[in-house]
């Protein structure tokens, strides 16, 4: 999962807020190329968050498609610099909706990330994917996307202290599990 996300991210890099602002303005003016550029520059972040929450590549692709369709339909007027945060907040909301729907259908998600992961990441990814969906999302947004706990709280509609608690719990669980299996040494 990490290698796939890194490949997507490195193709276009982390989008510059001014570029995103210009592309949103182009989208509002009806420029379809702006939508294509927005998609290419932000799809890795949207897909990565969806994958970290849902744990399924197919479901993450569906959510990614839905997020960009909503962007095209709604064309929201956003504060400058908030475009990426809006996309990720819509992603989290769509994941919640899909997660509720899937839970009612009682399906089991496939752990596709392990199939494409490099062998050295397999133990870590196995344990990250076993985290609760809310904890996986917080881990992804904090460590991979670089958002602060305050920003994550706003995106996920929760308090900053809840985000901090989830991060702490997820780190503690990962550390204990990895220590137990010999992948992590405390260095005492």
Coordinates of N, CA and C in Angstrom, one line a residue:
X1 N 0.8 -1.2 0.0 CA 0.0 0.0 0.0 C 0.9 1.2 0.0
X2 N 1.9 1.3 0.9 CA 2.8 2.4 0.9 C 3.5 2.7 -0.4
X3 N 3.9 1.6 -1.0 CA 4.7 1.8 -2.3 C 3.7 2.3 -3.4
X4 N 2.5 1.8 -3.4 CA 1.5 2.2 -4.4 C 1.2 3.7 -4.2
X5 N 1.0 4.1 -3.0 CA 0.7 5.5 -2.7 C 1.9 6.4 -3.0
X6 N 3.1 5.9 -2.6 CA 4.3 6.7 -2.9 C 4.4 6.9 -4.4
X7 N 4.1 5.9 -5.2 CA 4.2 6.0 -6.7 C 3.2 7.0 -7.2
X8 N 2.0 7.0 -6.7 CA 1.0 8.0 -7.1 C 1.4 9.4 -6.7
X9 N 1.9 9.5 -5.5 CA 2.3 10.8 -5.0 C 3.5 11.4 -5.7
X10 N 4.5 10.5 -6.0 CA 5.7 11.0 -6.7 C 5.4 11.4 -8.2
X11 N 4.4 10.9 -8.7 CA 4.1 11.2 -10.1 C 3.8 12.7 -10.3
X12 N 3.1 13.3 -9.4 CA 2.8 14.7 -9.5 C 3.3 15.5 -8.3
X13 N 3.7 14.8 -7.2 CA 4.1 15.5 -6.0 C 3.0 16.0 -5.2
X14 N 3.3 16.6 -4.0 CA 2.2 17.2 -3.2 C 1.8 18.5 -3.8
X15 N 0.5 18.6 -4.1 CA 0.0 19.8 -4.8 C 0.3 21.1 -4.0
X16 N 0.7 22.1 -4.7 CA 0.9 23.5 -4.1 C -0.5 24.1 -3.9
X17 N -0.8 24.7 -2.7 CA -2.1 25.3 -2.5 C -2.4 26.4 -3.6
X18 N -1.5 27.1 -4.0 CA -1.8 28.1 -5.1 C -2.2 27.5 -6.4
X19 N -1.5 26.4 -6.7 CA -1.9 25.6 -7.9 C -3.4 25.1 -7.8
X20 N -3.7 24.6 -6.6 CA -5.0 24.1 -6.4 C -6.1 25.2 -6.5
X21 N -5.7 26.3 -5.9 CA -6.6 27.5 -6.0 C -6.9 27.9 -7.4
X22 N -5.8 27.9 -8.2 CA -6.0 28.3 -9.7 C -6.8 27.2 -10.4
X23 N -6.6 26.0 -10.1 CA -7.3 24.9 -10.8 C -8.8 25.0 -10.4
X24 N -9.1 25.3 -9.1 CA -10.5 25.4 -8.7 C -11.1 26.6 -9.4
X25 N -10.4 27.7 -9.6 CA -11.0 28.8 -10.4 C -11.2 28.4 -11.8
X26 N -10.3 27.6 -12.4 CA -10.5 27.2 -13.8 C -11.7 26.2 -13.8
X27 N -11.9 25.4 -12.8 CA -13.1 24.5 -12.8 C -14.4 25.3 -12.7
X28 N -14.4 26.3 -11.9 CA -15.6 27.2 -11.8 C -15.9 27.9 -13.1
X29 N -14.8 28.2 -13.9 CA -15.0 28.8 -15.2 C -15.4 27.8 -16.3
X30 N -15.5 26.5 -15.9 CA -15.9 25.5 -16.9 C -14.8 24.8 -17.6
X31 N -13.6 25.0 -17.2 CA -12.4 24.4 -17.9 C -12.2 23.0 -17.4
X32 N -12.5 22.0 -18.3 CA -12.4 20.6 -18.0 C -11.0 20.2 -17.8
X33 N -10.0 20.9 -18.4 CA -8.6 20.5 -18.1 C -8.2 20.8 -16.7
X34 N -8.8 21.8 -16.1 CA -8.6 22.1 -14.7 C -9.0 20.9 -13.8
X35 N -10.2 20.3 -14.1 CA -10.7 19.2 -13.4 C -9.7 18.0 -13.5
X36 N -9.2 17.8 -14.8 CA -8.3 16.7 -15.0 C -7.0 16.9 -14.2
X37 N -6.5 18.1 -14.2 CA -5.3 18.4 -13.4 C -5.5 18.3 -11.9
X38 N -6.7 18.7 -11.4 CA -7.0 18.6 -10.0 C -7.0 17.1 -9.6
X39 N -7.6 16.3 -10.5 CA -7.7 14.9 -10.3 C -6.3 14.3 -10.2
X40 N -5.4 14.6 -11.2 CA -4.1 14.0 -11.2 C -3.2 14.5 -10.0
X41 N -3.5 15.7 -9.6 CA -2.6 16.2 -8.5 C -3.1 15.8 -7.1
X42 N -4.4 15.4 -7.0 CA -4.9 15.1 -5.6 C -5.4 13.7 -5.5
X43 N -5.4 12.9 -6.5 CA -6.0 11.6 -6.4 C -5.2 10.6 -5.4
X44 N -3.9 10.8 -5.3 CA -3.2 9.9 -4.4 C -3.6 10.2 -3.0
X45 N -3.8 11.4 -2.6 CA -4.2 11.7 -1.3 C -5.7 11.2 -1.0
X46 N -6.5 11.4 -1.9 CA -7.9 11.0 -1.8 C -8.0 9.4 -1.7
X47 N -7.3 8.8 -2.7 CA -7.3 7.3 -2.7 C -6.6 6.8 -1.5
X48 N -5.5 7.4 -1.1 CA -4.8 6.9 0.1 C -5.6 6.9 1.4
X49 N -6.3 8.0 1.6 CA -7.2 8.1 2.8 C -8.3 7.1 2.7
X50 N -8.9 7.0 1.5 CA -10.0 6.0 1.4 C -9.5 4.6 1.6
X51 N -8.3 4.3 1.1 CA -7.8 2.9 1.3 C -7.4 2.7 2.8
X52 N -6.9 3.7 3.4 CA -6.6 3.5 4.9 C -7.8 3.4 5.7
X53 N -8.9 4.0 5.4 CA -10.1 3.8 6.1 C -10.8 2.5 5.8
X54 N -11.0 2.2 4.5 CA -11.8 1.1 4.1 C -11.0 -0.2 4.0
X55 N -9.7 -0.2 3.7 CA -8.9 -1.4 3.7 C -9.2 -2.2 2.4
X56 N -9.8 -1.6 1.4 CA -10.1 -2.3 0.2 C -9.8 -1.4 -1.0
X57 N -9.0 -1.8 -1.9 CA -8.6 -1.0 -3.1 C -9.8 -0.7 -4.0
X58 N -10.7 -1.7 -4.1 CA -11.9 -1.4 -5.0 C -12.8 -0.4 -4.4
X59 N -13.0 -0.5 -3.1 CA -13.9 0.5 -2.4 C -13.3 1.8 -2.4
X60 N -11.9 1.9 -2.2 CA -11.2 3.2 -2.3 C -11.3 3.8 -3.6
X61 N -11.3 3.0 -4.7 CA -11.5 3.5 -6.1 C -12.9 4.1 -6.2
X62 N -13.9 3.4 -5.7 CA -15.2 3.9 -5.8 C -15.4 5.2 -5.1
X63 N -14.8 5.3 -3.9 CA -14.9 6.6 -3.1 C -14.2 7.7 -3.8
X64 N -13.0 7.4 -4.4 CA -12.2 8.4 -5.1 C -13.1 9.0 -6.3
X65 N -13.7 8.1 -7.0 CA -14.5 8.5 -8.1 C -15.7 9.4 -7.6
X66 N -16.3 9.0 -6.5 CA -17.5 9.7 -6.0 C -17.0 11.1 -5.5
X67 N -15.9 11.2 -4.9 CA -15.4 12.5 -4.4 C -15.2 13.5 -5.6
X68 N -14.6 13.0 -6.7 CA -14.3 13.9 -7.8 C -15.6 14.2 -8.6
X69 N -16.6 13.3 -8.6 CA -17.9 13.6 -9.2 C -18.6 14.7 -8.4
X70 N -18.5 14.6 -7.0 CA -19.1 15.7 -6.2 C -18.4 17.0 -6.4
X71 N -17.1 17.0 -6.6 CA -16.3 18.2 -6.9 C -16.8 18.8 -8.2
X72 N -17.0 18.0 -9.2 CA -17.5 18.5 -10.5 C -18.9 19.0 -10.4
X73 N -19.8 18.3 -9.7 CA -21.2 18.7 -9.6 C -21.3 20.0 -8.7
X74 N -20.7 20.0 -7.6 CA -20.9 21.1 -6.6 C -20.1 22.3 -6.9
X75 N -18.9 22.1 -7.4 CA -17.9 23.2 -7.6 C -17.9 24.2 -6.4
X76 N -17.6 23.7 -5.2 CA -17.7 24.6 -4.1 C -16.7 25.8 -4.1
X77 N -17.2 26.9 -3.5 CA -16.3 28.1 -3.3 C -15.7 27.9 -2.0
X78 N -14.4 27.7 -2.0 CA -13.6 27.4 -0.8 C -12.6 28.5 -0.5
X79 N -12.3 28.6 0.8 CA -11.2 29.6 1.2 C -9.9 29.2 0.5
X80 N -9.1 30.1 0.1 CA -7.8 29.7 -0.5 C -7.0 28.9 0.4
X81 N -6.4 27.8 -0.1 CA -5.6 26.9 0.7 C -6.4 25.8 1.3
X82 N -7.7 25.8 1.2 CA -8.5 24.8 1.9 C -9.0 23.7 0.9
X83 N -8.6 23.7 -0.4 CA -9.1 22.8 -1.4 C -8.8 21.4 -1.0
X84 N -7.5 21.1 -0.7 CA -7.1 19.7 -0.4 C -7.8 19.2 0.9
X85 N -8.0 20.1 1.9 CA -8.7 19.7 3.1 C -10.1 19.3 2.8
X86 N -10.8 20.1 1.9 CA -12.2 19.8 1.5 C -12.2 18.5 0.8
X87 N -11.3 18.2 -0.1 CA -11.4 16.9 -0.8 C -11.2 15.7 0.2
X88 N -10.3 15.9 1.2 CA -10.1 14.8 2.1 C -11.2 14.7 3.1
X89 N -11.9 15.8 3.5 CA -13.1 15.7 4.3 C -14.2 15.0 3.6
X90 N -14.4 15.4 2.4 CA -15.5 14.7 1.6 C -15.1 13.2 1.5
X91 N -13.8 12.9 1.3 CA -13.4 11.5 1.2 C -13.8 10.8 2.5
X92 N -13.4 11.4 3.6 CA -13.8 10.7 4.9 C -15.3 10.5 5.1
X93 N -16.0 11.5 4.7 CA -17.5 11.4 4.8 C -18.0 10.3 3.9
X94 N -17.5 10.2 2.6 CA -17.9 9.1 1.7 C -17.5 7.8 2.2
X95 N -16.4 7.7 2.9 CA -15.9 6.4 3.4 C -16.9 6.0 4.6
X96 N -17.3 6.9 5.4 CA -18.2 6.6 6.5 C -19.5 6.1 5.9
X97 N -20.0 6.8 4.8 CA -21.3 6.3 4.2 C -21.1 4.9 3.6
X98 N -20.0 4.7 2.9 CA -19.8 3.3 2.4 C -19.6 2.3 3.5
X99 N -18.9 2.7 4.5 CA -18.6 1.8 5.6 C -20.0 1.3 6.3
X100 N -20.9 2.3 6.5 CA -22.2 2.0 7.1 C -22.9 1.0 6.1
X101 N -22.9 1.3 4.8 CA -23.6 0.5 3.9 C -23.0 -0.9 3.8
X102 N -21.7 -1.0 3.8 CA -21.1 -2.3 3.8 C -21.4 -3.1 5.1
X103 N -21.4 -2.4 6.2 CA -21.7 -3.1 7.5 C -23.1 -3.7 7.5
X104 N -24.0 -3.0 6.9 CA -25.4 -3.5 6.8 C -25.4 -4.7 5.9
X105 N -24.5 -4.8 4.9 CA -24.5 -5.9 3.9 C -23.7 -7.1 4.5
X106 N -23.0 -6.9 5.6 CA -22.1 -7.9 6.2 C -21.1 -8.5 5.2
X107 N -20.3 -7.7 4.6 CA -19.3 -8.1 3.7 C -18.0 -8.1 4.4
X108 N -17.0 -8.8 3.9 CA -15.7 -8.8 4.4 C -14.7 -8.2 3.4
X109 N -14.0 -7.2 3.8 CA -13.1 -6.5 2.9 C -11.8 -7.4 2.7
X110 N -11.3 -7.3 1.5 CA -10.0 -8.0 1.2 C -8.8 -7.2 1.5
X111 N -7.8 -7.8 2.0 CA -6.6 -7.0 2.4 C -5.7 -7.0 1.2
X112 N -6.0 -6.2 0.2 CA -5.3 -6.2 -1.1 C -3.9 -5.5 -1.0
X113 N -3.8 -4.7 0.0 CA -2.6 -3.9 0.2 C -1.4 -4.8 0.4
X114 N -1.5 -5.9 1.1 CA -0.4 -6.8 1.3 C 0.1 -7.5 0.0
X115 N -0.8 -7.6 -1.0 CA -0.4 -8.3 -2.2 C 0.5 -7.5 -3.0
X116 N 0.5 -6.1 -2.9 CA 1.3 -5.3 -3.7 C 2.4 -4.6 -2.9
X117 N 2.5 -4.9 -1.6 CA 3.5 -4.2 -0.7 C 4.8 -4.9 -0.8
X118 N 5.8 -4.1 -0.6 CA 7.2 -4.7 -0.6 C 7.3 -5.6 0.6
X119 N 8.1 -6.6 0.5 CA 8.2 -7.6 1.7 C 8.6 -6.9 3.0
X120 N 9.4 -5.9 2.9 CA 9.9 -5.3 4.2 C 8.7 -4.5 4.9
X121 N 7.7 -4.1 4.1 CA 6.6 -3.4 4.7 C 5.4 -4.4 5.2
X122 N 5.5 -5.6 4.8 CA 4.4 -6.5 5.0 C 4.0 -6.6 6.5
X123 N 5.0 -6.8 7.4 CA 4.6 -6.9 8.9 C 3.9 -5.6 9.4
X124 N 4.5 -4.5 9.0 CA 3.9 -3.2 9.5 C 2.5 -3.0 8.9
X125 N 2.4 -3.3 7.6 CA 1.0 -3.1 6.9 C 0.0 -4.1 7.5
X126 N 0.4 -5.3 7.8 CA -0.5 -6.2 8.4 C -1.1 -5.7 9.6
X127 N -0.3 -5.1 10.5 CA -0.7 -4.6 11.7 C -1.5 -3.3 11.6
X128 N -1.0 -2.4 10.7 CA -1.8 -1.2 10.5 C -3.2 -1.5 10.0
X129 N -3.3 -2.4 9.0 CA -4.6 -2.8 8.5 C -5.5 -3.5 9.5
X130 N -4.9 -4.0 10.6 CA -5.7 -4.6 11.7 C -6.3 -3.5 12.7
X131 N -5.8 -2.3 12.5 CA -6.3 -1.3 13.4 C -7.7 -1.0 13.1
X132 N -8.4 -0.3 14.0 CA -9.8 0.1 13.8 C -9.8 1.1 12.6
X133 N -10.8 1.2 11.8 CA -10.8 2.1 10.7 C -10.6 3.6 11.1
X134 N -11.1 4.0 12.2 CA -10.9 5.4 12.6 C -9.4 5.6 13.0
X135 N -8.8 4.6 13.6 CA -7.3 4.7 13.9 C -6.5 4.7 12.6
X136 N -6.8 3.8 11.7 CA -6.1 3.8 10.4 C -6.2 5.1 9.7
X137 N -7.3 5.8 9.7 CA -7.5 7.0 9.0 C -6.6 8.1 9.6
X138 N -6.6 8.1 11.0 CA -5.8 9.1 11.7 C -4.3 8.9 11.4
X139 N -3.9 7.7 11.4 CA -2.5 7.3 11.1 C -2.1 7.8 9.7
X140 N -3.0 7.6 8.8 CA -2.7 7.9 7.4 C -2.6 9.5 7.2
X141 N -3.6 10.2 7.8 CA -3.7 11.6 7.6 C -2.5 12.3 8.4
X142 N -2.1 11.8 9.5 CA -1.0 12.4 10.3 C 0.3 12.1 9.7
X143 N 0.6 10.8 9.4 CA 2.0 10.4 9.0 C 2.2 10.6 7.5
X144 N 1.2 10.2 6.7 CA 1.4 10.3 5.2 C 1.1 11.6 4.6
X145 N -0.1 12.2 5.0 CA -0.5 13.5 4.5 C 0.0 14.7 5.2
X146 N 0.5 14.5 6.4 CA 1.2 15.6 7.2 C 0.2 16.6 7.8
X147 N -1.0 16.2 8.0 CA -2.0 17.1 8.6 C -1.8 17.1 10.1
X148 N -2.1 18.3 10.8 CA -2.0 18.4 12.2 C -3.2 17.7 12.8
X149 N -3.1 17.4 14.1 CA -4.3 16.8 14.8 C -5.5 17.7 14.8
X150 N -5.3 19.0 14.8 CA -6.5 19.9 14.7 C -7.1 19.8 13.4
X151 N -6.4 19.8 12.3 CA -6.9 19.7 11.0 C -7.6 18.3 10.8
X152 N -7.0 17.3 11.3 CA -7.6 15.9 11.2 C -9.0 15.9 11.9
X153 N -9.0 16.5 13.1 CA -10.3 16.6 13.8 C -11.4 17.3 13.0
X154 N -11.0 18.4 12.4 CA -12.0 19.1 11.6 C -12.5 18.2 10.4
X155 N -11.6 17.5 9.7 CA -11.9 16.7 8.6 C -12.8 15.5 9.0
X156 N -12.5 14.9 10.1 CA -13.2 13.7 10.6 C -14.4 14.0 11.5
X157 N -14.7 15.3 11.7 CA -15.8 15.8 12.6 C -15.6 15.2 14.0
X158 N -14.4 15.4 14.6 CA -14.2 14.9 15.9 C -13.2 15.9 16.6
X159 N -13.1 15.8 17.9 CA -12.2 16.8 18.6 C -10.7 16.5 18.4
X160 N -9.9 17.5 18.6 CA -8.5 17.3 18.5 C -8.0 16.3 19.5
X161 N -8.6 16.3 20.7 CA -8.2 15.3 21.7 C -8.5 13.9 21.4
X162 N -9.6 13.7 20.6 CA -10.0 12.4 20.2 C -9.0 11.9 19.1
X163 N -8.5 12.8 18.3 CA -7.5 12.5 17.3 C -6.2 12.1 18.0
X164 N -5.8 12.9 19.0 CA -4.6 12.6 19.7 C -4.7 11.2 20.4
X165 N -5.9 11.0 21.0 CA -6.1 9.7 21.7 C -6.0 8.5 20.7
X166 N -6.6 8.7 19.5 CA -6.5 7.6 18.5 C -5.1 7.4 18.0
X167 N -4.3 8.5 17.8 CA -2.9 8.3 17.4 C -2.2 7.6 18.5
X168 N -2.4 8.0 19.7 CA -1.6 7.4 20.8 C -2.0 5.9 20.9
X169 N -3.3 5.6 20.9 CA -3.7 4.2 21.0 C -3.2 3.3 19.8
X170 N -3.2 3.9 18.6 CA -2.7 3.1 17.4 C -1.2 2.9 17.5
X171 N -0.5 3.9 17.9 CA 1.0 3.8 18.1 C 1.3 2.7 19.2
X172 N 0.6 2.8 20.3 CA 0.8 1.9 21.4 C 0.5 0.4 21.0
X173 N -0.6 0.2 20.3 CA -1.0 -1.1 19.8 C 0.1 -1.6 18.8
X174 N 0.5 -0.8 17.8 CA 1.4 -1.2 16.9 C 2.8 -1.6 17.5
X175 N 3.2 -0.7 18.4 CA 4.5 -1.0 19.1 C 4.5 -2.3 19.9
X176 N 3.4 -2.5 20.6 CA 3.3 -3.7 21.4 C 3.3 -5.0 20.5
X177 N 2.5 -4.9 19.5 CA 2.4 -6.0 18.6 C 3.7 -6.3 17.9
X178 N 4.4 -5.3 17.4 CA 5.6 -5.4 16.7 C 6.7 -5.9 17.6
X179 N 6.7 -5.4 18.9 CA 7.7 -5.9 19.9 C 7.5 -7.4 20.1
X180 N 6.2 -7.8 20.3 CA 5.9 -9.2 20.6 C 6.4 -10.1 19.4
X181 N 6.3 -9.6 18.2 CA 6.7 -10.5 17.1 C 8.1 -10.3 16.7
X182 N 8.9 -9.5 17.4 CA 10.3 -9.3 17.2 C 10.7 -8.4 16.1
X183 N 9.7 -7.5 15.6 CA 10.1 -6.5 14.6 C 10.5 -5.2 15.2
X184 N 10.3 -5.0 16.4 CA 10.6 -3.7 17.1 C 11.3 -4.0 18.4
X185 N 12.5 -3.3 18.6 CA 13.2 -3.5 19.8 C 13.2 -2.2 20.6
X186 N 13.0 -2.3 21.9 CA 12.8 -1.2 22.8 C 14.1 -0.5 23.0
X187 N 15.3 -1.1 22.9 CA 16.6 -0.5 23.1 C 16.9 -0.2 24.5
X188 N 16.4 -1.0 25.4 CA 16.7 -0.9 26.9 C 18.2 -1.2 27.2

